[in-house]
Amino acid sequence: MFKGAFAIWRRDMLVLRRSILSELVAVVAYPLTIYLAFGIGMKGYIGLVDGVPYSMFIAPGLITMTAVNAAYSESTWSLWFHRKVQFTIESYRVTPISVSEIVIAKIMSGFSHGLVKGLAVGLVIFAITPFRFSPVNLLAYLAFLIPGSALFSCAGVICGTVMDKPETIGKVEAVFIMPLIFMSGLFFPLSSYPANVISWIRVLPTTSLFEGARQALVSGGFPLASALHVAITALLAFAAAVWIFRLKMSE
């Protein structure tokens, strides 16, 4: 089953390889600017947050944000472009490649983009800042980053499948995706929320993702409930992505 998915994924990775340098320069610029402006520029005014310097508090979130944003963007725009402009999806359908393999391939491509670009931002932050962590913590962090990137990649596949206009995709990202990221404790602790709001914020899988990833990378903790929340949501999103894509292709 996965032979066709791997072939499509390999094609997407060859496309990424041709433009990898410009892609990495573009993707590193935004989170690095935020880190320099807030993590370094504001640290003298903010002090400690949850017992750690503010620059260390936001660093894991910026790495995670880069990865999930890249996963979502690649899945959305790649699928939309191949469906509405190049009509590559139609070409795939006349081959032995199944609908499920196409979805899996696009999710894998988005996921791979997310990991590569998240790693690039992490290496830059690690190189030019005092942010450090134990190598053991990286394993716990990946337990959040991998399903988190897969979750956003699935969301991207859904958007790229059901939306026919590129401006609609941009609106969804501005109205839903970015607020989900920024409301999840990327730049501030969840304790900043009013008591009657925080319970709703904790329901969001992005909250479990960013909070769990930060705890894993900074302190080596592993909040199991948060990890399960992200993983289960990613599995549900995958099932939804396959079902919606099948439905769209049957029209």
Coordinates of C-alpha atoms in Angstrom, one line a residue:
M1 CA 0.0 0.0 0.0
F2 CA 2.8 2.4 0.9
K3 CA 4.8 2.0 -2.3
G4 CA 2.7 4.7 -4.1
A5 CA 2.7 7.0 -1.1
F6 CA 6.5 6.7 -0.9
A7 CA 6.9 7.5 -4.6
I8 CA 4.8 10.7 -4.3
W9 CA 6.6 11.7 -1.1
R10 CA 10.0 11.2 -2.8
R11 CA 8.9 13.4 -5.7
D12 CA 7.9 16.2 -3.2
M13 CA 11.3 15.8 -1.4
L14 CA 13.1 16.2 -4.7
V15 CA 11.2 19.4 -5.3
L16 CA 12.2 20.6 -1.8
R17 CA 15.9 19.7 -2.4
R18 CA 16.0 22.0 -5.4
S19 CA 14.9 25.0 -3.4
I20 CA 16.1 24.0 0.1
L21 CA 18.4 27.0 0.7
S22 CA 15.8 29.7 -0.2
E23 CA 13.2 27.8 1.8
L24 CA 15.3 27.7 4.9
V25 CA 16.3 31.3 4.7
A26 CA 12.7 32.4 4.5
V27 CA 11.5 30.1 7.2
V28 CA 14.2 31.0 9.7
A29 CA 13.8 34.7 9.3
Y30 CA 10.4 35.1 11.0
P31 CA 10.9 33.0 14.2
L32 CA 14.4 34.3 14.6
T33 CA 13.1 37.9 14.4
I34 CA 10.5 37.2 17.1
Y35 CA 13.1 35.6 19.3
L36 CA 15.5 38.5 19.0
A37 CA 12.8 41.1 19.5
F38 CA 11.0 39.4 22.4
G39 CA 13.3 36.7 23.8
I40 CA 16.3 39.0 24.0
G41 CA 14.9 42.5 23.7
M42 CA 12.2 42.0 26.3
K43 CA 13.9 39.7 28.7
G44 CA 15.2 42.5 30.9
Y45 CA 11.6 43.7 31.4
I46 CA 9.9 40.3 31.8
G47 CA 12.3 38.4 33.9
L48 CA 11.5 34.8 34.8
V49 CA 8.4 33.0 33.5
D50 CA 7.5 29.7 35.1
G51 CA 10.9 29.7 36.7
V52 CA 13.0 30.1 33.5
P53 CA 14.3 33.1 31.6
Y54 CA 11.8 34.4 29.1
S55 CA 14.1 33.7 26.2
M56 CA 14.2 30.0 27.2
F57 CA 10.4 30.0 27.7
I58 CA 9.6 31.0 24.2
A59 CA 12.4 29.2 22.3
P60 CA 10.8 25.7 22.3
G61 CA 7.5 27.3 21.2
L62 CA 9.2 29.1 18.2
I63 CA 10.8 25.8 17.1
T64 CA 7.4 24.0 17.4
M65 CA 5.6 26.9 15.7
T66 CA 7.9 26.7 12.7
A67 CA 7.5 23.0 12.3
V68 CA 3.7 22.9 12.5
N69 CA 3.3 26.0 10.3
A70 CA 5.6 24.4 7.7
A71 CA 3.7 21.2 7.9
Y72 CA 0.3 22.9 7.5
S73 CA 1.5 25.2 4.7
E74 CA 3.2 22.5 2.6
S75 CA 0.2 20.1 2.9
T76 CA -2.3 22.8 2.0
W77 CA -0.6 24.6 -0.8
S78 CA 0.9 21.5 -2.3
L79 CA -2.4 19.6 -2.5
W80 CA -4.3 22.7 -3.7
F81 CA -1.6 23.4 -6.4
H82 CA -1.5 19.8 -7.6
R83 CA -5.3 19.6 -7.6
K84 CA -6.2 23.0 -9.2
V85 CA -3.2 24.1 -11.2
Q86 CA -1.0 21.2 -12.3
F87 CA -3.8 18.6 -12.1
T88 CA -1.2 16.2 -10.8
I89 CA -3.8 14.5 -8.6
E90 CA -5.8 13.5 -11.7
S91 CA -2.6 12.0 -13.1
Y92 CA -2.2 10.0 -9.9
R93 CA -5.7 8.6 -10.1
V94 CA -5.1 6.9 -13.5
T95 CA -2.2 4.9 -11.9
P96 CA -2.4 2.0 -9.4
I97 CA -1.9 4.6 -6.6
S98 CA -4.9 4.6 -4.3
V99 CA -6.6 7.6 -2.8
S100 CA -5.4 6.7 0.7
E101 CA -1.8 6.6 -0.6
I102 CA -2.1 10.2 -2.1
V103 CA -3.4 11.5 1.3
I104 CA -0.6 9.6 3.2
A105 CA 2.0 11.0 0.8
K106 CA 0.9 14.6 1.2
I107 CA 0.7 14.2 5.0
M108 CA 4.3 12.7 5.0
S109 CA 5.5 15.6 2.8
G110 CA 4.0 18.2 5.1
F111 CA 5.4 16.4 8.1
S112 CA 8.9 16.2 6.5
H113 CA 8.9 19.9 5.7
G114 CA 7.9 20.7 9.2
L115 CA 10.7 18.6 10.7
V116 CA 13.4 20.0 8.4
K117 CA 12.4 23.6 8.9
G118 CA 11.8 23.2 12.7
L119 CA 15.3 21.6 12.9
A120 CA 16.8 24.5 11.0
V121 CA 15.3 27.1 13.3
G122 CA 16.3 25.1 16.4
L123 CA 19.9 24.9 15.2
V124 CA 20.0 28.7 14.5
I125 CA 18.6 29.5 17.9
F126 CA 21.0 27.0 19.6
A127 CA 23.9 28.6 17.7
I128 CA 23.4 32.3 18.4
T129 CA 21.6 32.2 21.8
P130 CA 22.4 30.7 25.3
F131 CA 19.4 28.4 25.0
R132 CA 20.6 24.9 25.9
F133 CA 18.9 21.6 26.9
S134 CA 19.9 18.0 27.7
P135 CA 20.1 15.7 24.6
V136 CA 17.8 13.3 26.5
N137 CA 15.1 16.0 26.6
L138 CA 15.0 15.9 22.8
L139 CA 13.4 12.4 22.8
A140 CA 10.6 13.6 24.9
Y141 CA 10.2 16.7 22.8
L142 CA 10.0 14.7 19.6
A143 CA 7.1 12.7 21.1
F144 CA 5.2 16.0 20.9
L145 CA 6.7 17.5 17.7
I146 CA 6.1 14.4 15.5
P147 CA 2.3 13.9 16.2
G148 CA 1.9 17.7 16.3
S149 CA 3.4 18.1 12.8
A150 CA 1.3 15.2 11.6
L151 CA -1.8 16.9 13.1
F152 CA -1.2 20.2 11.2
S153 CA -0.3 18.3 8.1
C154 CA -3.6 16.5 8.2
A155 CA -5.4 19.8 8.7
G156 CA -3.5 21.1 5.7
V157 CA -4.7 18.2 3.6
I158 CA -8.3 18.9 4.6
C159 CA -8.0 22.5 3.7
G160 CA -6.2 21.8 0.4
T161 CA -9.0 19.3 -0.4
V162 CA -12.1 21.3 0.3
M163 CA -11.0 24.8 -0.6
D164 CA -10.9 25.8 -4.3
K165 CA -9.8 29.5 -3.9
P166 CA -6.4 30.4 -2.6
E167 CA -7.7 33.5 -0.8
T168 CA -9.9 31.2 1.2
I169 CA -6.9 29.2 2.3
G170 CA -5.2 32.4 3.5
K171 CA -8.3 33.5 5.4
V172 CA -8.5 30.1 7.2
E173 CA -4.8 30.4 8.2
A174 CA -5.3 33.9 9.5
V175 CA -8.6 33.3 11.3
F176 CA -8.1 29.8 12.7
I177 CA -4.6 28.4 12.4
M178 CA -2.6 31.4 13.8
P179 CA -5.0 32.1 16.7
L180 CA -4.8 28.4 17.7
I181 CA -1.0 28.7 17.8
F182 CA -0.8 32.1 19.6
M183 CA -3.6 31.3 22.1
S184 CA -1.8 28.1 23.3
G185 CA 0.8 29.7 25.5
L186 CA 3.5 30.4 22.9
F187 CA 4.5 33.7 24.4
F188 CA 2.9 33.6 27.8
P189 CA 2.0 31.1 30.5
L190 CA -1.5 29.7 30.6
S191 CA -1.9 31.1 34.1
S192 CA -2.3 34.5 32.5
Y193 CA -5.8 33.5 31.3
P194 CA -8.8 34.2 33.6
A195 CA -10.0 31.2 35.5
N196 CA -13.2 30.9 33.5
V197 CA -11.3 30.9 30.2
I198 CA -8.3 28.6 30.9
S199 CA -10.4 25.4 31.0
W200 CA -11.5 26.1 27.4
I201 CA -8.0 26.9 26.3
R202 CA -6.8 23.5 27.7
V203 CA -9.2 21.7 25.5
L204 CA -7.3 22.8 22.4
P205 CA -4.8 20.2 21.2
T206 CA -2.4 23.0 20.3
T207 CA -2.3 23.9 24.1
S208 CA -1.2 20.3 24.9
L209 CA 1.3 20.5 22.0
F210 CA 3.0 23.7 23.0
E211 CA 2.9 23.2 26.8
G212 CA 4.0 19.6 26.6
A213 CA 6.8 20.4 24.1
R214 CA 8.1 23.2 26.3
Q215 CA 8.1 21.1 29.4
A216 CA 9.8 18.2 27.6
L217 CA 12.6 20.3 26.0
V218 CA 13.3 22.7 28.9
S219 CA 12.9 20.5 32.0
G220 CA 12.8 17.0 30.6
G221 CA 9.2 16.4 31.8
F222 CA 6.7 14.3 30.0
P223 CA 3.1 15.2 30.6
L224 CA 1.5 11.9 29.4
A225 CA -2.0 13.4 29.2
S226 CA -0.9 16.1 26.9
A227 CA 1.0 13.7 24.7
L228 CA -2.0 11.4 24.4
H229 CA -4.2 14.5 23.6
V230 CA -2.0 15.5 20.7
A231 CA -1.6 11.9 19.4
I232 CA -5.3 11.0 19.5
T233 CA -6.2 14.3 17.8
A234 CA -3.7 13.6 15.1
L235 CA -5.2 10.1 14.5
L236 CA -8.7 11.6 14.3
A237 CA -7.4 14.3 11.9
F238 CA -5.8 11.6 9.7
A239 CA -9.1 9.6 9.5
A240 CA -10.9 12.8 8.7
A241 CA -8.4 13.8 6.0
V242 CA -8.7 10.4 4.3
W243 CA -12.5 10.4 4.4
I244 CA -12.8 14.0 3.1
F245 CA -10.3 13.4 0.3
R246 CA -12.1 10.3 -0.8
L247 CA -15.4 12.1 -0.8
K248 CA -14.0 15.0 -2.8
M249 CA -12.4 12.7 -5.4
S250 CA -15.7 10.8 -5.8
E251 CA -17.5 13.9 -7.0

